[in-house]
Short mmCIF file of N, CA, C and O in Angstrom, two decimals:
data_model
loop_
_atom_site.label_atom_id
_atom_site.label_comp_id
_atom_site.label_asym_id
_atom_site.label_seq_id
_atom_site.Cartn_x
_atom_site.Cartn_y
_atom_site.Cartn_z
N UNK A 1 68.94 -28.21 -80.18
CA UNK A 1 69.96 -28.96 -79.47
C UNK A 1 69.35 -30.25 -78.95
O UNK A 1 68.17 -30.30 -78.61
N UNK A 2 70.15 -31.24 -78.84
CA UNK A 2 69.69 -32.54 -78.36
C UNK A 2 69.25 -32.39 -76.91
O UNK A 2 69.95 -31.82 -76.08
N UNK A 3 68.05 -32.90 -76.62
CA UNK A 3 67.52 -32.83 -75.26
C UNK A 3 66.87 -31.51 -74.92
O UNK A 3 66.31 -31.35 -73.84
N UNK A 4 66.93 -30.55 -75.80
CA UNK A 4 66.34 -29.24 -75.54
C UNK A 4 64.84 -29.28 -75.78
O UNK A 4 64.37 -29.93 -76.71
N UNK A 5 64.07 -28.55 -74.97
CA UNK A 5 62.63 -28.48 -75.23
C UNK A 5 62.32 -27.65 -76.48
O UNK A 5 61.23 -27.71 -77.02
N UNK A 6 63.28 -26.87 -76.95
CA UNK A 6 63.10 -26.04 -78.14
C UNK A 6 63.55 -26.85 -79.36
O UNK A 6 64.74 -27.09 -79.56
N UNK A 7 62.62 -27.29 -80.15
CA UNK A 7 62.91 -28.11 -81.32
C UNK A 7 62.62 -27.32 -82.60
O UNK A 7 61.70 -26.53 -82.65
N UNK A 8 63.40 -27.60 -83.63
CA UNK A 8 63.17 -27.01 -84.95
C UNK A 8 62.59 -28.09 -85.84
O UNK A 8 63.12 -29.20 -85.90
N UNK A 9 61.52 -27.77 -86.51
CA UNK A 9 60.90 -28.70 -87.43
C UNK A 9 61.71 -28.69 -88.72
O UNK A 9 61.62 -27.77 -89.52
N UNK A 10 62.52 -29.73 -88.93
CA UNK A 10 63.39 -29.81 -90.10
C UNK A 10 62.59 -29.87 -91.40
O UNK A 10 63.08 -29.46 -92.45
N UNK A 11 61.37 -30.35 -91.35
CA UNK A 11 60.57 -30.42 -92.57
C UNK A 11 60.23 -29.02 -93.08
O UNK A 11 59.97 -28.82 -94.26
N UNK A 12 60.25 -28.03 -92.19
CA UNK A 12 60.03 -26.65 -92.60
C UNK A 12 61.28 -26.09 -93.27
O UNK A 12 61.21 -25.41 -94.28
N UNK A 13 62.45 -26.37 -92.73
CA UNK A 13 63.69 -25.83 -93.25
C UNK A 13 64.16 -26.51 -94.52
O UNK A 13 64.75 -25.89 -95.39
N UNK A 14 63.92 -27.79 -94.64
CA UNK A 14 64.46 -28.58 -95.73
C UNK A 14 64.18 -28.02 -97.12
O UNK A 14 65.10 -27.91 -97.93
N UNK A 15 62.95 -27.65 -97.48
CA UNK A 15 62.71 -27.13 -98.83
C UNK A 15 63.47 -25.83 -99.10
O UNK A 15 63.93 -25.60 -100.21
N UNK A 16 63.63 -25.01 -98.07
CA UNK A 16 64.35 -23.75 -98.24
C UNK A 16 65.84 -23.98 -98.43
O UNK A 16 66.48 -23.30 -99.24
N UNK A 17 66.39 -24.93 -97.72
CA UNK A 17 67.80 -25.28 -97.87
C UNK A 17 68.02 -25.87 -99.26
O UNK A 17 69.00 -25.54 -99.93
N UNK A 18 67.11 -26.71 -99.70
CA UNK A 18 67.22 -27.30 -101.05
C UNK A 18 67.18 -26.22 -102.12
O UNK A 18 67.96 -26.24 -103.07
N UNK A 19 66.28 -25.26 -101.98
CA UNK A 19 66.17 -24.17 -102.96
C UNK A 19 67.44 -23.34 -102.97
O UNK A 19 67.97 -23.00 -104.04
N UNK A 20 67.97 -23.00 -101.81
CA UNK A 20 69.20 -22.22 -101.74
C UNK A 20 70.34 -22.96 -102.42
O UNK A 20 71.13 -22.36 -103.16
N UNK A 21 70.43 -24.27 -102.21
CA UNK A 21 71.48 -25.07 -102.84
C UNK A 21 71.32 -25.09 -104.36
O UNK A 21 72.30 -24.95 -105.10
N UNK A 22 70.10 -25.23 -104.83
CA UNK A 22 69.86 -25.24 -106.28
C UNK A 22 70.18 -23.89 -106.91
O UNK A 22 70.75 -23.82 -108.01
N UNK A 23 69.81 -22.81 -106.23
CA UNK A 23 70.11 -21.48 -106.76
C UNK A 23 71.62 -21.25 -106.83
O UNK A 23 72.13 -20.70 -107.81
N UNK A 24 72.32 -21.67 -105.79
CA UNK A 24 73.78 -21.49 -105.78
C UNK A 24 74.41 -22.27 -106.92
O UNK A 24 75.29 -21.76 -107.62
N UNK A 25 73.97 -23.49 -107.14
CA UNK A 25 74.52 -24.30 -108.23
C UNK A 25 74.17 -23.69 -109.59
O UNK A 25 74.98 -23.74 -110.53
N UNK A 26 72.99 -23.11 -109.71
CA UNK A 26 72.54 -22.55 -110.99
C UNK A 26 73.28 -21.27 -111.37
O UNK A 26 73.29 -20.89 -112.54
N UNK A 27 73.93 -20.61 -110.42
CA UNK A 27 74.69 -19.40 -110.75
C UNK A 27 75.76 -19.72 -111.79
O UNK A 27 76.01 -18.92 -112.68
N UNK A 28 76.36 -20.88 -111.69
CA UNK A 28 77.40 -21.29 -112.66
C UNK A 28 76.78 -21.49 -114.04
O UNK A 28 77.34 -21.08 -115.05
N UNK A 29 75.61 -22.13 -114.08
CA UNK A 29 74.93 -22.38 -115.35
C UNK A 29 74.60 -21.07 -116.06
O UNK A 29 74.75 -20.95 -117.28
N UNK A 30 74.12 -20.09 -115.31
CA UNK A 30 73.72 -18.81 -115.90
C UNK A 30 74.85 -17.79 -115.97
O UNK A 30 74.69 -16.72 -116.55
N UNK A 31 75.99 -18.11 -115.36
CA UNK A 31 77.14 -17.20 -115.40
C UNK A 31 76.93 -15.91 -114.65
O UNK A 31 77.40 -14.85 -115.07
N UNK A 32 76.23 -15.98 -113.54
CA UNK A 32 75.98 -14.80 -112.71
C UNK A 32 76.45 -15.08 -111.29
O UNK A 32 76.48 -16.23 -110.85
N UNK A 33 76.84 -14.04 -110.55
CA UNK A 33 77.33 -14.26 -109.19
C UNK A 33 76.22 -14.49 -108.17
O UNK A 33 76.47 -14.99 -107.08
N UNK A 34 74.97 -14.13 -108.51
CA UNK A 34 73.88 -14.20 -107.55
C UNK A 34 72.57 -14.48 -108.28
O UNK A 34 72.28 -13.86 -109.30
N UNK A 35 71.80 -15.42 -107.75
CA UNK A 35 70.45 -15.66 -108.25
C UNK A 35 69.48 -15.43 -107.11
O UNK A 35 69.75 -15.81 -105.97
N UNK A 36 68.36 -14.81 -107.43
CA UNK A 36 67.33 -14.49 -106.45
C UNK A 36 66.05 -15.16 -106.90
O UNK A 36 65.63 -15.01 -108.05
N UNK A 37 65.42 -15.88 -105.98
CA UNK A 37 64.15 -16.52 -106.32
C UNK A 37 63.04 -15.47 -106.40
O UNK A 37 63.16 -14.36 -105.87
N UNK A 38 61.97 -15.84 -107.06
CA UNK A 38 60.82 -14.95 -107.20
C UNK A 38 60.26 -14.53 -105.84
O UNK A 38 59.89 -13.37 -105.64
N UNK A 39 60.24 -15.46 -104.88
CA UNK A 39 59.73 -15.13 -103.55
C UNK A 39 60.56 -14.05 -102.87
O UNK A 39 60.03 -13.13 -102.25
N UNK A 40 61.88 -14.15 -102.99
CA UNK A 40 62.76 -13.13 -102.39
C UNK A 40 62.64 -11.82 -103.17
O UNK A 40 62.57 -10.74 -102.57
N UNK A 41 62.61 -11.91 -104.48
CA UNK A 41 62.46 -10.72 -105.32
C UNK A 41 61.23 -9.92 -104.90
O UNK A 41 61.28 -8.69 -104.82
N UNK A 42 60.13 -10.61 -104.62
CA UNK A 42 58.90 -9.93 -104.24
C UNK A 42 58.99 -9.22 -102.89
O UNK A 42 58.17 -8.35 -102.59
N UNK A 43 59.97 -9.57 -102.08
CA UNK A 43 60.17 -8.91 -100.79
C UNK A 43 61.03 -7.64 -100.91
O UNK A 43 61.10 -6.85 -99.98
N UNK A 44 61.70 -7.45 -102.05
CA UNK A 44 62.60 -6.31 -102.25
C UNK A 44 61.80 -5.03 -102.47
O UNK A 44 60.67 -5.06 -102.94
N UNK A 45 62.43 -3.92 -102.17
CA UNK A 45 61.81 -2.63 -102.47
C UNK A 45 61.76 -2.44 -103.98
O UNK A 45 62.53 -3.06 -104.72
N UNK A 46 60.90 -1.58 -104.44
CA UNK A 46 60.78 -1.30 -105.87
C UNK A 46 62.12 -0.79 -106.41
O UNK A 46 62.54 -1.17 -107.51
N UNK A 47 62.81 0.03 -105.64
CA UNK A 47 64.09 0.58 -106.09
C UNK A 47 65.11 -0.53 -106.34
O UNK A 47 65.86 -0.47 -107.32
N UNK A 48 65.13 -1.54 -105.49
CA UNK A 48 66.07 -2.65 -105.69
C UNK A 48 65.58 -3.56 -106.80
O UNK A 48 66.37 -4.04 -107.61
N UNK A 49 64.27 -3.80 -106.89
CA UNK A 49 63.73 -4.62 -107.98
C UNK A 49 64.10 -4.05 -109.34
O UNK A 49 64.38 -4.80 -110.27
N UNK A 50 64.13 -2.73 -109.45
CA UNK A 50 64.48 -2.09 -110.71
C UNK A 50 65.92 -2.36 -111.12
O UNK A 50 66.26 -2.21 -112.29
N UNK A 51 66.75 -2.75 -110.18
CA UNK A 51 68.15 -3.05 -110.47
C UNK A 51 68.37 -4.55 -110.72
O UNK A 51 69.49 -4.98 -110.92
N UNK A 52 67.30 -5.31 -110.66
CA UNK A 52 67.38 -6.75 -110.90
C UNK A 52 66.98 -7.05 -112.33
O UNK A 52 66.25 -6.30 -112.96
N UNK A 53 67.49 -8.17 -112.82
CA UNK A 53 67.19 -8.60 -114.19
C UNK A 53 66.62 -10.01 -114.15
O UNK A 53 67.17 -10.88 -113.49
N UNK A 54 65.53 -10.23 -114.87
CA UNK A 54 64.95 -11.57 -114.99
C UNK A 54 65.91 -12.43 -115.81
O UNK A 54 66.31 -12.05 -116.91
N UNK A 55 66.28 -13.58 -115.26
CA UNK A 55 67.23 -14.48 -115.92
C UNK A 55 66.49 -15.61 -116.63
O UNK A 55 66.78 -15.94 -117.77
N UNK A 56 65.51 -16.20 -115.95
CA UNK A 56 64.81 -17.35 -116.50
C UNK A 56 63.56 -17.63 -115.68
O UNK A 56 63.39 -17.10 -114.59
N UNK A 57 62.72 -18.46 -116.23
CA UNK A 57 61.55 -18.97 -115.51
C UNK A 57 61.66 -20.48 -115.59
O UNK A 57 61.70 -21.05 -116.69
N UNK A 58 61.73 -21.14 -114.43
CA UNK A 58 62.00 -22.58 -114.38
C UNK A 58 61.06 -23.28 -113.42
O UNK A 58 60.46 -22.66 -112.55
N UNK A 59 60.96 -24.58 -113.59
CA UNK A 59 60.27 -25.43 -112.63
C UNK A 59 61.34 -26.27 -111.96
O UNK A 59 62.03 -27.05 -112.63
N UNK A 60 61.53 -26.08 -110.68
CA UNK A 60 62.59 -26.79 -109.96
C UNK A 60 62.14 -28.19 -109.59
O UNK A 60 60.94 -28.47 -109.46
N UNK A 61 63.11 -29.07 -109.42
CA UNK A 61 62.83 -30.45 -109.06
C UNK A 61 62.01 -30.49 -107.77
O UNK A 61 62.31 -29.80 -106.81
N UNK A 62 60.98 -31.31 -107.78
CA UNK A 62 60.13 -31.45 -106.60
C UNK A 62 58.99 -30.45 -106.53
O UNK A 62 58.26 -30.40 -105.55
N UNK A 63 58.84 -29.64 -107.59
CA UNK A 63 57.77 -28.65 -107.61
C UNK A 63 57.09 -28.68 -108.97
O UNK A 63 57.70 -29.03 -109.97
N UNK A 64 55.85 -28.29 -109.00
CA UNK A 64 55.13 -28.19 -110.27
C UNK A 64 54.96 -26.74 -110.69
O UNK A 64 54.62 -26.45 -111.83
N UNK A 65 55.16 -25.83 -109.74
CA UNK A 65 54.94 -24.40 -109.99
C UNK A 65 56.23 -23.76 -110.51
O UNK A 65 57.26 -23.79 -109.84
N UNK A 66 56.19 -23.16 -111.70
CA UNK A 66 57.39 -22.48 -112.19
C UNK A 66 57.67 -21.22 -111.37
O UNK A 66 56.75 -20.57 -110.87
N UNK A 67 58.95 -20.91 -111.23
CA UNK A 67 59.36 -19.68 -110.53
C UNK A 67 60.29 -18.87 -111.42
O UNK A 67 60.99 -19.42 -112.28
N UNK A 68 60.31 -17.58 -111.20
CA UNK A 68 61.22 -16.70 -111.92
C UNK A 68 62.51 -16.58 -111.14
O UNK A 68 62.50 -16.55 -109.91
N UNK A 69 63.62 -16.50 -111.87
CA UNK A 69 64.93 -16.30 -111.27
C UNK A 69 65.47 -14.96 -111.72
O UNK A 69 65.39 -14.62 -112.91
N UNK A 70 65.99 -14.21 -110.78
CA UNK A 70 66.52 -12.88 -111.05
C UNK A 70 67.97 -12.81 -110.61
O UNK A 70 68.42 -13.59 -109.79
N UNK A 71 68.69 -11.83 -111.17
CA UNK A 71 70.02 -11.53 -110.68
C UNK A 71 70.11 -10.03 -110.44
O UNK A 71 69.32 -9.25 -110.98
N UNK A 72 71.07 -9.66 -109.63
CA UNK A 72 71.32 -8.24 -109.31
C UNK A 72 72.59 -7.87 -110.05
O UNK A 72 73.66 -8.37 -109.73
N UNK A 73 72.48 -7.05 -111.07
CA UNK A 73 73.60 -6.77 -111.97
C UNK A 73 74.52 -5.67 -111.46
O UNK A 73 74.58 -4.58 -112.01
N UNK A 74 75.28 -5.96 -110.44
CA UNK A 74 76.22 -4.98 -109.88
C UNK A 74 77.27 -4.57 -110.91
O UNK A 74 77.46 -3.38 -111.16
N UNK A 75 77.99 -5.51 -111.56
CA UNK A 75 79.01 -5.09 -112.53
C UNK A 75 78.42 -4.28 -113.67
O UNK A 75 79.00 -3.30 -114.11
N UNK A 76 77.26 -4.66 -114.17
CA UNK A 76 76.63 -3.94 -115.27
C UNK A 76 76.27 -2.52 -114.84
O UNK A 76 76.48 -1.56 -115.58
N UNK A 77 75.77 -2.35 -113.62
CA UNK A 77 75.43 -1.02 -113.13
C UNK A 77 76.67 -0.15 -113.04
O UNK A 77 76.66 1.01 -113.43
N UNK A 78 77.75 -0.71 -112.51
CA UNK A 78 78.98 0.07 -112.36
C UNK A 78 79.55 0.47 -113.72
O UNK A 78 80.03 1.58 -113.91
N UNK A 79 79.50 -0.44 -114.69
CA UNK A 79 80.04 -0.13 -116.01
C UNK A 79 79.23 0.95 -116.73
O UNK A 79 79.72 1.62 -117.61
N UNK A 80 77.98 1.10 -116.32
CA UNK A 80 77.12 2.13 -116.91
C UNK A 80 77.20 3.43 -116.13
O UNK A 80 76.44 4.36 -116.38
N UNK A 81 78.11 3.51 -115.17
CA UNK A 81 78.28 4.73 -114.39
C UNK A 81 77.33 4.85 -113.23
O UNK A 81 77.24 5.90 -112.60
N UNK A 82 76.60 3.78 -112.94
CA UNK A 82 75.63 3.81 -111.84
C UNK A 82 76.28 3.48 -110.51
O UNK A 82 77.44 3.08 -110.44
N UNK A 83 75.52 3.63 -109.46
CA UNK A 83 76.00 3.28 -108.14
C UNK A 83 75.19 2.12 -107.60
O UNK A 83 74.08 1.86 -108.06
N UNK A 84 75.74 1.44 -106.64
CA UNK A 84 75.08 0.30 -106.03
C UNK A 84 74.45 0.73 -104.72
O UNK A 84 75.15 1.24 -103.85
N UNK A 85 73.12 0.57 -104.59
CA UNK A 85 72.48 1.02 -103.35
C UNK A 85 72.85 0.14 -102.18
O UNK A 85 73.20 -0.99 -102.31
#
């Protein structure tokens, strides 16, 4: 808040907001409802990771390090008679 002694360093948040925006836009390109970055994927439990599918490996604008993109295939799981955890 303006004038507050508690300040947020926007330089910390900015790359994360940019990544979230790029992932959201890329869902249309890949035709999936949800994209998960490699960093988030690595935080998931093994049980949830097993329900994710690797979509692509890309280098995003402003980075030199390629990252993997995953999706969580809820419709595919349901069509196969599975349940969603």
